[in-house]
Amino acid sequence: MAGRIPNFDLEAEFQKLVPLMKSCFDREDPELRPTYRDCRSWAKSFTSNIRRSMASRDNNGWLGDNGEGDLTERFELVQQIRDTILNHDDIKEEEDKIKILETKEVWAHLMVLPLPRLRTFLAEVQNNDNLTAQRDLGLCAFTGHLLGEKCHILPFWTLNRPRCSQALDAASAVFGRERIQMLRKKLVNPKTNIVDTSRNMITLHPMLHKFWDHGLFGLEPVTLLYEEDKKEEPDIAGPSTPSKVAGERPNEESGAPGSSRSTRSGTKRLSDSSQITPSKKSKRTSEGKGKGKEREVELPQDIKPTKEDGERAREAIGIRVRLNWLPKTMCLTPDNLPTNMTELRRTWSPWDEDYVVHRKDARPVDDGQIIDIFDTADAKAPDFDILQLQFDVFRMQALSGRADPIIYAPDWYYDDDGELVSDPVPGKEEAVREHEAREAREIQEAREAMQA
């Protein structure tokens, strides 16, 4: 899987490219010379402008809260939580519980929690005796291509599968009851859910959609957007034609209408607030630098709009989203879990250039690409909390080795008619065998490499 691209010397890379391009144009064989389309594609790529911002994450990649900086406290808190739980008198006597709680999956769950929640959770476990406790017009938001597919951020079946509700309940000990209550309202409550509205949808290129389904990247909600973030800017994209997007972002219960744009890829998505069919209303936007200063992440379930100078409280009308490619960890066991970023980076899989999707201006969808999505009159931008849950889950999956999620399924399931079937989910046993074989192979290869 594609990991983070290594740091590089821009001037040195430029000096490498110049002779390569000259050599390409100097080819004598007419069948190997650049074509007119080659030249136009390169010109479009060189004149495009794409916003990529990883500054708020310092050198931590996709881990940590915005502005957290040093992750030392995070690693220490996670270690203290694991030690406290695994050494609790009620846990030490039960081997089955120890095997579960010491796994890298539990460690990954803790590693993606917000820092304030980690501090609170440590206090809870130290004092708790019970520790078991389309909007769019068919345009991909990141590439601008016309082959965009409507994608649910979280699957539609959250509504009709009891397992989703049970999974949320099981996560309450870590995520906190307030967050779980909010997610239940948005995902599983028959009267208040938003799973089949544009608040739970985004449009992606088919290949990006496939990569997303496999957890190769996560979409990070960066901040809510307001009216001042929507001002038009001059088109600096050169030959690139700005694409359309309309977004849906609720101000919790009912969002303010408006237009939606994508500043990162120049795309604009259209979302529907209450219907499955995509809305047709959106405004054109120009590709270019984003509008408005990037703020600290705002959590809508906790933060209320504030009044400034006695005026009406501002209402969020959009959301800024950042794409993060997520390298998976390799060769982790309960005995060698990383204790700092240096150790963690050593476990990440190497960069694989096969995992690439190109924008319509021929440039690749890269780490840190940002898009802005705004409400329209009949559609709202994606929901902040749903995007955050997706980002948390995919980061957990990457940190724990990106196993097929089916291996975590219980040994029972509900069929299409809603009847309980007391057998493992179809495909689970095969997936478990493949996962165990792959992990054993990776660990053996790592040991051989260390001895070489």
Short mmCIF file of C-alpha atoms in Angstrom, two decimals:
data_model
loop_
_atom_site.label_atom_id
_atom_site.label_comp_id
_atom_site.label_asym_id
_atom_site.label_seq_id
_atom_site.Cartn_x
_atom_site.Cartn_y
_atom_site.Cartn_z
CA MET A 1 0.00 0.00 0.00
CA ALA A 2 1.07 3.55 -0.61
CA GLY A 3 2.85 5.04 2.36
CA ARG A 4 3.91 8.60 2.79
CA ILE A 5 6.20 9.92 0.03
CA PRO A 6 9.68 10.57 1.47
CA ASN A 7 11.14 14.05 1.79
CA PHE A 8 13.06 15.21 -1.26
CA ASP A 9 15.25 18.04 -2.56
CA LEU A 10 13.08 20.05 -4.97
CA GLU A 11 16.05 21.67 -6.75
CA ALA A 12 17.77 18.30 -7.18
CA GLU A 13 14.60 16.78 -8.58
CA PHE A 14 14.30 19.68 -11.03
CA GLN A 15 17.85 19.11 -12.26
CA LYS A 16 17.00 15.44 -12.83
CA LEU A 17 13.85 16.24 -14.79
CA VAL A 18 15.43 18.72 -17.24
CA PRO A 19 17.64 16.20 -19.09
CA LEU A 20 14.87 13.60 -18.99
CA MET A 21 12.48 15.97 -20.73
CA LYS A 22 15.10 17.03 -23.28
CA SER A 23 15.89 13.39 -24.00
CA CYS A 24 12.20 12.68 -24.46
CA PHE A 25 11.82 15.46 -27.04
CA ASP A 26 15.06 14.48 -28.83
CA ARG A 27 13.97 10.92 -29.60
CA GLU A 28 14.57 10.02 -33.23
CA ASP A 29 12.05 7.20 -33.46
CA PRO A 30 8.75 8.87 -34.48
CA GLU A 31 6.80 6.17 -32.65
CA LEU A 32 8.44 7.14 -29.36
CA ARG A 33 8.27 10.92 -29.63
CA PRO A 34 5.85 12.92 -27.47
CA THR A 35 2.45 13.48 -29.03
CA TYR A 36 0.34 16.61 -29.11
CA ARG A 37 -1.74 15.19 -26.24
CA ASP A 38 1.41 14.52 -24.24
CA CYS A 39 2.45 18.16 -24.56
CA ARG A 40 -0.99 19.50 -23.70
CA SER A 41 -1.21 17.21 -20.67
CA TRP A 42 2.20 18.34 -19.40
CA ALA A 43 1.32 21.99 -19.94
CA LYS A 44 -1.90 21.55 -17.99
CA SER A 45 -0.06 19.83 -15.15
CA PHE A 46 2.67 22.50 -14.94
CA THR A 47 0.19 25.38 -14.86
CA SER A 48 -2.23 23.90 -12.33
CA ASN A 49 -2.23 24.89 -8.67
CA ILE A 50 -3.18 22.37 -6.01
CA ARG A 51 -3.38 23.12 -2.32
CA ARG A 52 -1.62 20.59 -0.16
CA SER A 53 -1.39 21.33 3.51
CA MET A 54 0.09 19.07 6.15
CA ALA A 55 1.48 21.93 8.22
CA SER A 56 -0.98 21.55 11.08
CA ARG A 57 0.22 17.97 11.58
CA ASP A 58 3.88 18.93 11.93
CA ASN A 59 5.98 15.82 11.29
CA ASN A 60 3.47 13.35 12.68
CA GLY A 61 1.79 12.41 9.43
CA TRP A 62 -1.84 11.56 10.01
CA LEU A 63 -1.51 10.94 13.75
CA GLY A 64 -2.20 13.32 16.57
CA ASP A 65 -4.53 16.27 16.92
CA ASN A 66 -4.03 19.43 14.89
CA GLY A 67 -1.32 21.44 16.59
CA GLU A 68 -0.36 18.59 18.93
CA GLY A 69 3.24 18.75 17.79
CA ASP A 70 5.22 16.24 19.83
CA LEU A 71 3.40 12.90 20.22
CA THR A 72 5.40 11.93 23.30
CA GLU A 73 2.44 12.47 25.64
CA ARG A 74 0.16 10.44 23.34
CA PHE A 75 2.49 7.43 23.35
CA GLU A 76 2.92 7.69 27.14
CA LEU A 77 -0.83 7.91 27.77
CA VAL A 78 -1.53 4.91 25.54
CA GLN A 79 1.14 2.89 27.34
CA GLN A 80 -0.25 3.86 30.75
CA ILE A 81 -3.78 2.92 29.69
CA ARG A 82 -2.65 -0.48 28.39
CA ASP A 83 -0.58 -1.16 31.51
CA THR A 84 -3.43 -0.16 33.82
CA ILE A 85 -5.96 -2.35 32.04
CA LEU A 86 -3.73 -5.40 31.55
CA ASN A 87 -2.56 -5.33 35.19
CA HIS A 88 -6.00 -4.94 36.69
CA ASP A 89 -6.89 -7.74 39.10
CA ASP A 90 -10.13 -8.57 37.26
CA ILE A 91 -8.33 -8.81 33.93
CA LYS A 92 -5.18 -10.72 34.92
CA GLU A 93 -7.22 -13.78 35.86
CA GLU A 94 -8.87 -14.10 32.44
CA GLU A 95 -6.51 -15.12 29.66
CA ASP A 96 -9.09 -14.62 26.91
CA LYS A 97 -9.55 -10.98 27.87
CA ILE A 98 -5.79 -10.41 28.05
CA LYS A 99 -5.32 -11.83 24.55
CA ILE A 100 -7.90 -9.38 23.21
CA LEU A 101 -6.85 -6.30 25.18
CA GLU A 102 -3.13 -6.60 24.42
CA THR A 103 -3.65 -6.79 20.65
CA LYS A 104 -2.40 -4.18 18.22
CA GLU A 105 -6.03 -3.49 17.25
CA VAL A 106 -6.77 -2.19 20.76
CA TRP A 107 -3.52 -0.21 20.69
CA ALA A 108 -4.52 1.31 17.32
CA HIS A 109 -7.93 2.27 18.72
CA LEU A 110 -6.25 4.22 21.51
CA MET A 111 -3.68 5.86 19.23
CA VAL A 112 -6.28 7.74 17.18
CA LEU A 113 -8.28 9.16 20.08
CA PRO A 114 -8.21 12.93 20.63
CA LEU A 115 -5.62 13.82 23.25
CA PRO A 116 -8.18 15.24 25.74
CA ARG A 117 -10.15 11.99 25.50
CA LEU A 118 -6.98 9.95 26.12
CA ARG A 119 -6.31 11.91 29.30
CA THR A 120 -9.89 11.44 30.47
CA PHE A 121 -9.89 7.76 29.57
CA LEU A 122 -6.70 7.15 31.56
CA ALA A 123 -8.33 8.74 34.59
CA GLU A 124 -11.41 6.58 34.06
CA VAL A 125 -9.55 3.27 33.82
CA GLN A 126 -7.38 4.15 36.81
CA ASN A 127 -10.47 4.72 38.93
CA ASN A 128 -12.90 2.23 37.44
CA ASP A 129 -13.39 -1.24 38.85
CA ASN A 130 -15.28 -2.49 35.79
CA LEU A 131 -12.77 -2.38 32.92
CA THR A 132 -14.70 -4.68 30.59
CA ALA A 133 -16.84 -1.94 30.29
CA GLN A 134 -24.37 13.08 -4.69
CA ARG A 135 -24.64 16.09 -4.11
CA ASP A 136 -22.38 16.08 -7.08
CA LEU A 137 -22.73 16.35 -10.81
CA GLY A 138 -20.76 13.19 -11.32
CA LEU A 139 -17.43 14.90 -10.64
CA CYS A 140 -14.84 13.34 -8.35
CA ALA A 141 -14.14 15.75 -5.49
CA PHE A 142 -10.37 15.18 -5.64
CA THR A 143 -9.65 14.55 -9.33
CA GLY A 144 -12.36 16.53 -11.14
CA HIS A 145 -13.02 13.58 -13.47
CA LEU A 146 -16.51 13.02 -14.84
CA LEU A 147 -16.61 9.36 -13.79
CA GLY A 148 -17.33 10.12 -10.16
CA GLU A 149 -19.28 7.61 -8.11
CA LYS A 150 -21.58 8.47 -5.23
CA CYS A 151 -20.00 6.95 -2.12
CA HIS A 152 -21.46 6.60 1.35
CA ILE A 153 -18.91 7.80 3.91
CA LEU A 154 -20.27 5.19 6.30
CA PRO A 155 -22.25 2.31 4.78
CA PHE A 156 -25.98 2.56 4.29
CA TRP A 157 -26.50 -0.72 6.14
CA THR A 158 -25.80 1.01 9.47
CA LEU A 159 -29.56 1.53 9.55
CA ASN A 160 -30.72 -2.04 9.22
CA ARG A 161 -27.98 -4.12 10.82
CA PRO A 162 -28.14 -4.45 14.61
CA ARG A 163 -24.39 -5.08 14.64
CA CYS A 164 -23.72 -1.40 13.93
CA SER A 165 -25.64 -0.29 16.99
CA GLN A 166 -23.88 -2.91 19.09
CA ALA A 167 -20.48 -1.83 17.76
CA LEU A 168 -21.20 1.76 18.76
CA ASP A 169 -22.21 0.64 22.24
CA ALA A 170 -19.00 -1.38 22.56
CA ALA A 171 -16.93 1.68 21.62
CA SER A 172 -18.52 3.93 24.24
CA ALA A 173 -15.93 3.05 26.89
CA VAL A 174 -13.20 4.51 24.69
CA PHE A 175 -14.96 7.18 22.62
CA GLY A 176 -17.06 8.41 25.53
CA ARG A 177 -20.81 8.25 25.97
CA GLU A 178 -21.49 11.71 24.55
CA ARG A 179 -19.84 10.94 21.22
CA ILE A 180 -21.57 7.56 20.94
CA GLN A 181 -24.98 9.08 21.66
CA MET A 182 -24.39 11.62 18.90
CA LEU A 183 -23.28 8.91 16.44
CA ARG A 184 -26.27 6.71 17.27
CA LYS A 185 -28.53 9.63 16.48
CA LYS A 186 -26.87 10.19 13.11
CA LEU A 187 -26.29 6.58 12.08
CA VAL A 188 -28.80 4.15 13.57
CA ASN A 189 -31.83 6.04 14.86
CA PRO A 190 -34.68 5.43 12.35
CA LYS A 191 -36.08 8.93 12.89
CA THR A 192 -32.96 11.09 13.01
CA ASN A 193 -30.34 9.22 10.96
CA ILE A 194 -28.65 10.92 8.00
CA VAL A 195 -27.01 7.87 6.43
CA ASP A 196 -28.79 8.18 3.08
CA THR A 197 -28.47 11.92 2.66
CA SER A 198 -25.65 13.96 1.20
CA ARG A 199 -24.39 14.53 4.72
CA ASN A 200 -23.07 10.97 4.48
CA MET A 201 -21.98 11.07 0.83
CA ILE A 202 -19.08 12.19 -1.30
CA THR A 203 -18.25 11.68 -4.96
CA LEU A 204 -15.03 9.89 -5.89
CA HIS A 205 -13.30 8.63 -9.01
CA PRO A 206 -13.96 4.84 -9.33
CA MET A 207 -10.32 4.01 -8.58
CA LEU A 208 -10.25 6.31 -5.55
CA HIS A 209 -13.51 4.71 -4.45
CA LYS A 210 -11.88 1.28 -4.65
CA PHE A 211 -8.81 2.44 -2.71
CA TRP A 212 -11.03 4.07 -0.10
CA ASP A 213 -13.04 0.88 0.37
CA HIS A 214 -9.77 -0.87 1.20
CA GLY A 215 -8.74 1.85 3.66
CA LEU A 216 -5.73 2.99 1.64
CA PHE A 217 -6.50 6.60 2.49
CA GLY A 218 -8.67 8.49 4.95
CA LEU A 219 -10.58 11.74 4.62
CA GLU A 220 -9.81 14.05 7.53
CA PRO A 221 -12.33 16.75 8.49
CA VAL A 222 -10.11 19.78 9.06
CA THR A 223 -12.49 22.57 10.00
CA LEU A 224 -15.97 23.93 9.49
CA LEU A 225 -16.33 26.73 6.95
CA TYR A 226 -18.31 29.96 7.13
CA GLU A 227 -19.64 32.60 4.77
CA GLU A 228 -16.35 34.49 4.58
CA ASP A 229 -14.60 31.31 3.35
CA LYS A 230 -16.77 31.27 0.24
CA LYS A 231 -15.56 34.43 -1.49
CA GLU A 232 -14.53 33.91 -5.09
CA GLU A 233 -10.86 34.20 -6.09
CA PRO A 234 -9.26 34.71 -9.52
CA ASP A 235 -8.76 31.59 -11.59
CA ILE A 236 -5.10 30.64 -11.27
CA ALA A 237 -5.48 27.16 -12.67
CA GLY A 238 -4.44 28.01 -16.21
CA PRO A 239 -5.89 25.59 -18.72
CA SER A 240 -7.66 23.50 -16.12
CA THR A 241 -11.39 23.88 -16.24
CA PRO A 242 -12.89 24.28 -12.80
CA SER A 243 -15.23 21.48 -11.96
CA LYS A 244 -18.39 21.55 -9.90
CA VAL A 245 -19.15 20.31 -6.49
CA ALA A 246 -21.84 21.06 -4.07
CA GLY A 247 -21.64 20.00 -0.54
CA GLU A 248 -23.83 19.47 2.39
CA ARG A 249 -22.82 20.45 5.88
CA PRO A 250 -25.40 20.61 8.60
CA ASN A 251 -25.41 23.19 11.34
CA GLU A 252 -26.29 20.18 13.38
CA GLU A 253 -30.04 19.92 12.74
CA SER A 254 -30.54 22.19 9.73
CA GLY A 255 -27.75 23.69 7.71
CA ALA A 256 -27.68 27.06 6.07
CA PRO A 257 -28.08 26.90 2.30
CA GLY A 258 -25.34 28.10 0.03
CA SER A 259 -22.91 26.96 -2.61
CA SER A 260 -20.17 24.41 -2.43
CA ARG A 261 -16.67 24.41 -3.84
CA SER A 262 -13.51 22.42 -3.69
CA THR A 263 -10.43 24.55 -3.37
CA ARG A 264 -7.93 21.74 -3.33
CA SER A 265 -8.72 20.05 -6.56
CA GLY A 266 -10.83 22.81 -7.97
CA THR A 267 -13.80 20.49 -7.78
CA LYS A 268 -17.24 21.22 -6.57
CA ARG A 269 -19.60 18.53 -5.34
CA LEU A 270 -23.32 18.47 -5.17
CA SER A 271 -25.03 16.78 -2.28
CA ASP A 272 -28.63 16.15 -1.41
CA SER A 273 -29.81 16.83 2.08
CA SER A 274 -32.66 14.39 2.27
CA GLN A 275 -33.00 12.41 -0.94
CA ILE A 276 -31.03 9.66 -2.58
CA THR A 277 -31.03 11.33 -5.99
CA PRO A 278 -28.28 13.88 -6.45
CA SER A 279 -29.25 17.51 -6.57
CA LYS A 280 -28.59 19.47 -9.76
CA LYS A 281 -27.81 22.85 -8.26
CA SER A 282 -24.28 24.07 -7.85
CA LYS A 283 -22.08 27.00 -8.73
CA ARG A 284 -18.81 27.02 -10.63
CA THR A 285 -15.70 27.73 -8.68
CA SER A 286 -12.17 28.45 -9.73
CA GLU A 287 -9.29 26.25 -8.82
CA GLY A 288 -6.79 27.92 -6.60
CA LYS A 289 -5.73 28.74 -3.13
CA GLY A 290 -8.26 28.23 -0.44
CA LYS A 291 -10.22 30.98 1.07
CA GLY A 292 -10.11 31.74 4.69
CA LYS A 293 -7.46 30.83 7.20
CA GLU A 294 -7.30 27.25 8.32
CA ARG A 295 -8.65 27.00 11.83
CA GLU A 296 -8.16 24.42 14.48
CA VAL A 297 -10.46 21.42 14.07
CA GLU A 298 -13.95 22.18 15.32
CA LEU A 299 -16.08 19.41 16.73
CA PRO A 300 -19.72 20.26 16.05
CA GLN A 301 -21.05 17.90 18.69
CA ASP A 302 -19.23 19.84 21.40
CA ILE A 303 -18.79 23.37 20.11
CA LYS A 304 -21.68 25.77 19.76
CA PRO A 305 -21.60 28.76 17.40
CA THR A 306 -20.34 31.79 19.28
CA LYS A 307 -21.69 35.31 19.09
CA GLU A 308 -19.21 37.99 18.14
CA ASP A 309 -19.71 41.65 19.05
CA GLY A 310 -23.33 41.06 19.91
CA GLU A 311 -24.17 39.83 16.43
CA ARG A 312 -25.97 36.62 15.56
CA ALA A 313 -23.95 33.47 16.08
CA ARG A 314 -22.22 32.37 12.91
CA GLU A 315 -23.51 29.28 11.20
CA ALA A 316 -21.20 26.80 9.53
CA ILE A 317 -22.09 26.32 5.87
CA GLY A 318 -19.33 24.00 4.72
CA ILE A 319 -16.42 21.80 5.62
CA ARG A 320 -12.75 21.51 4.69
CA VAL A 321 -11.52 17.96 4.04
CA ARG A 322 -7.95 16.70 3.69
CA LEU A 323 -6.92 13.42 2.04
CA ASN A 324 -4.28 11.36 3.85
CA TRP A 325 -2.70 8.25 2.35
CA LEU A 326 -2.36 5.73 5.19
CA PRO A 327 0.63 3.36 5.20
CA LYS A 328 -0.12 0.18 7.07
CA THR A 329 2.05 -1.19 9.85
CA MET A 330 3.92 -4.45 9.33
CA CYS A 331 5.29 -7.11 11.69
CA LEU A 332 3.67 -5.69 14.83
CA THR A 333 2.98 -8.00 17.76
CA PRO A 334 1.83 -7.24 21.31
CA ASP A 335 5.50 -7.42 22.31
CA ASN A 336 6.90 -4.81 19.91
CA LEU A 337 4.29 -2.05 19.77
CA PRO A 338 5.97 1.30 18.96
CA THR A 339 6.57 3.75 21.79
CA ASN A 340 7.45 6.78 19.65
CA MET A 341 7.13 8.09 16.09
CA THR A 342 10.58 6.88 15.05
CA GLU A 343 9.72 3.30 15.96
CA LEU A 344 6.30 3.61 14.35
CA ARG A 345 7.69 4.86 11.03
CA ARG A 346 9.98 1.83 10.86
CA THR A 347 6.91 -0.42 10.82
CA TRP A 348 5.16 1.41 7.99
CA SER A 349 4.98 -0.32 4.64
CA PRO A 350 7.12 1.27 1.90
CA TRP A 351 5.71 3.63 -0.69
CA ASP A 352 4.10 1.76 -3.59
CA GLU A 353 3.80 3.88 -6.72
CA ASP A 354 1.15 1.56 -8.16
CA TYR A 355 -1.38 3.16 -5.84
CA VAL A 356 -1.90 6.40 -7.69
CA VAL A 357 -4.87 8.24 -9.17
CA HIS A 358 -4.38 11.27 -11.41
CA ARG A 359 -6.45 14.41 -11.48
CA LYS A 360 -7.87 15.78 -14.71
CA ASP A 361 -4.81 18.08 -14.94
CA ALA A 362 -2.58 14.95 -14.95
CA ARG A 363 -1.21 15.57 -11.46
CA PRO A 364 -1.54 12.80 -8.86
CA VAL A 365 -3.91 12.93 -5.92
CA ASP A 366 -1.32 13.37 -3.21
CA ASP A 367 -0.99 13.51 0.56
CA GLY A 368 -2.60 16.56 2.11
CA GLN A 369 -4.84 17.49 -0.83
CA ILE A 370 -7.57 19.78 0.44
CA ILE A 371 -11.10 20.35 -0.80
CA ASP A 372 -13.76 22.70 0.53
CA ILE A 373 -17.43 21.73 0.28
CA PHE A 374 -20.28 24.17 0.87
CA ASP A 375 -24.01 23.82 1.39
CA THR A 376 -26.38 24.52 -1.47
CA ALA A 377 -30.03 25.49 -1.22
CA ASP A 378 -31.11 21.87 -1.37
CA ALA A 379 -27.99 20.07 -0.21
CA LYS A 380 -25.55 20.17 2.68
CA ALA A 381 -21.85 19.37 2.99
CA PRO A 382 -20.70 16.08 4.55
CA ASP A 383 -21.18 15.74 8.28
CA PHE A 384 -18.09 16.51 10.38
CA ASP A 385 -18.73 13.75 12.93
CA ILE A 386 -19.33 11.05 10.33
CA LEU A 387 -16.14 12.01 8.48
CA GLN A 388 -14.25 11.95 11.79
CA LEU A 389 -15.50 8.44 12.58
CA GLN A 390 -14.46 7.26 9.11
CA PHE A 391 -11.01 8.82 9.59
CA ASP A 392 -10.61 7.23 13.02
CA VAL A 393 -11.63 3.78 11.79
CA PHE A 394 -9.33 3.82 8.76
CA ARG A 395 -6.39 5.03 10.87
CA MET A 396 -7.04 2.21 13.36
CA GLN A 397 -7.12 -0.27 10.50
CA ALA A 398 -3.83 1.03 9.06
CA LEU A 399 -2.12 1.02 12.47
CA SER A 400 -3.19 -2.58 13.05
CA GLY A 401 -1.91 -3.86 9.71
CA ARG A 402 -4.95 -3.30 7.47
CA ALA A 403 -6.47 -6.73 7.82
CA ASP A 404 -9.68 -7.53 6.01
CA PRO A 405 -12.37 -6.12 8.37
CA ILE A 406 -14.34 -9.35 8.01
CA ILE A 407 -11.92 -11.10 10.38
CA TYR A 408 -13.32 -9.00 13.24
CA ALA A 409 -16.92 -10.00 12.53
CA PRO A 410 -18.69 -12.07 15.22
CA ASP A 411 -19.49 -15.73 14.63
CA TRP A 412 -23.08 -14.87 13.81
CA TYR A 413 -24.84 -12.48 11.46
CA TYR A 414 -28.21 -11.34 10.18
CA ASP A 415 -29.27 -12.47 6.74
CA ASP A 416 -31.03 -10.28 4.16
CA ASP A 417 -34.37 -11.02 5.81
CA GLY A 418 -33.14 -9.89 9.21
CA GLU A 419 -32.97 -13.43 10.61
CA LEU A 420 -30.15 -14.33 12.99
CA VAL A 421 -27.73 -16.93 11.57
CA SER A 422 -25.55 -18.69 14.17
CA ASP A 423 -22.56 -19.19 11.88
CA PRO A 424 -19.52 -17.07 11.03
CA VAL A 425 -20.07 -14.44 8.36
CA PRO A 426 -19.47 -16.00 4.91
CA GLY A 427 -15.83 -15.56 3.99
CA LYS A 428 -14.61 -14.89 7.54
CA GLU A 429 -12.84 -18.21 8.11
CA GLU A 430 -10.93 -17.95 4.80
CA ALA A 431 -9.99 -14.34 5.56
CA VAL A 432 -8.70 -15.27 9.03
CA ARG A 433 -6.49 -18.01 7.58
CA GLU A 434 -5.10 -15.66 4.93
CA HIS A 435 -4.48 -12.94 7.52
CA GLU A 436 -2.65 -15.25 9.91
CA ALA A 437 -0.50 -16.65 7.10
CA ARG A 438 0.39 -13.15 5.86
CA GLU A 439 1.32 -11.90 9.32
CA ALA A 440 3.47 -14.96 10.00
CA ARG A 441 5.23 -14.48 6.67
CA GLU A 442 5.87 -10.76 7.31
CA ILE A 443 7.24 -11.41 10.79
CA GLN A 444 9.53 -14.16 9.49
CA GLU A 445 10.80 -11.91 6.68
CA ALA A 446 11.47 -9.11 9.18
CA ARG A 447 13.45 -11.45 11.43
CA GLU A 448 15.52 -12.70 8.51
CA ALA A 449 16.22 -9.13 7.42
CA MET A 450 17.43 -8.21 10.91
CA GLN A 451 19.77 -11.21 11.01
CA ALA A 452 21.18 -10.55 7.54
#
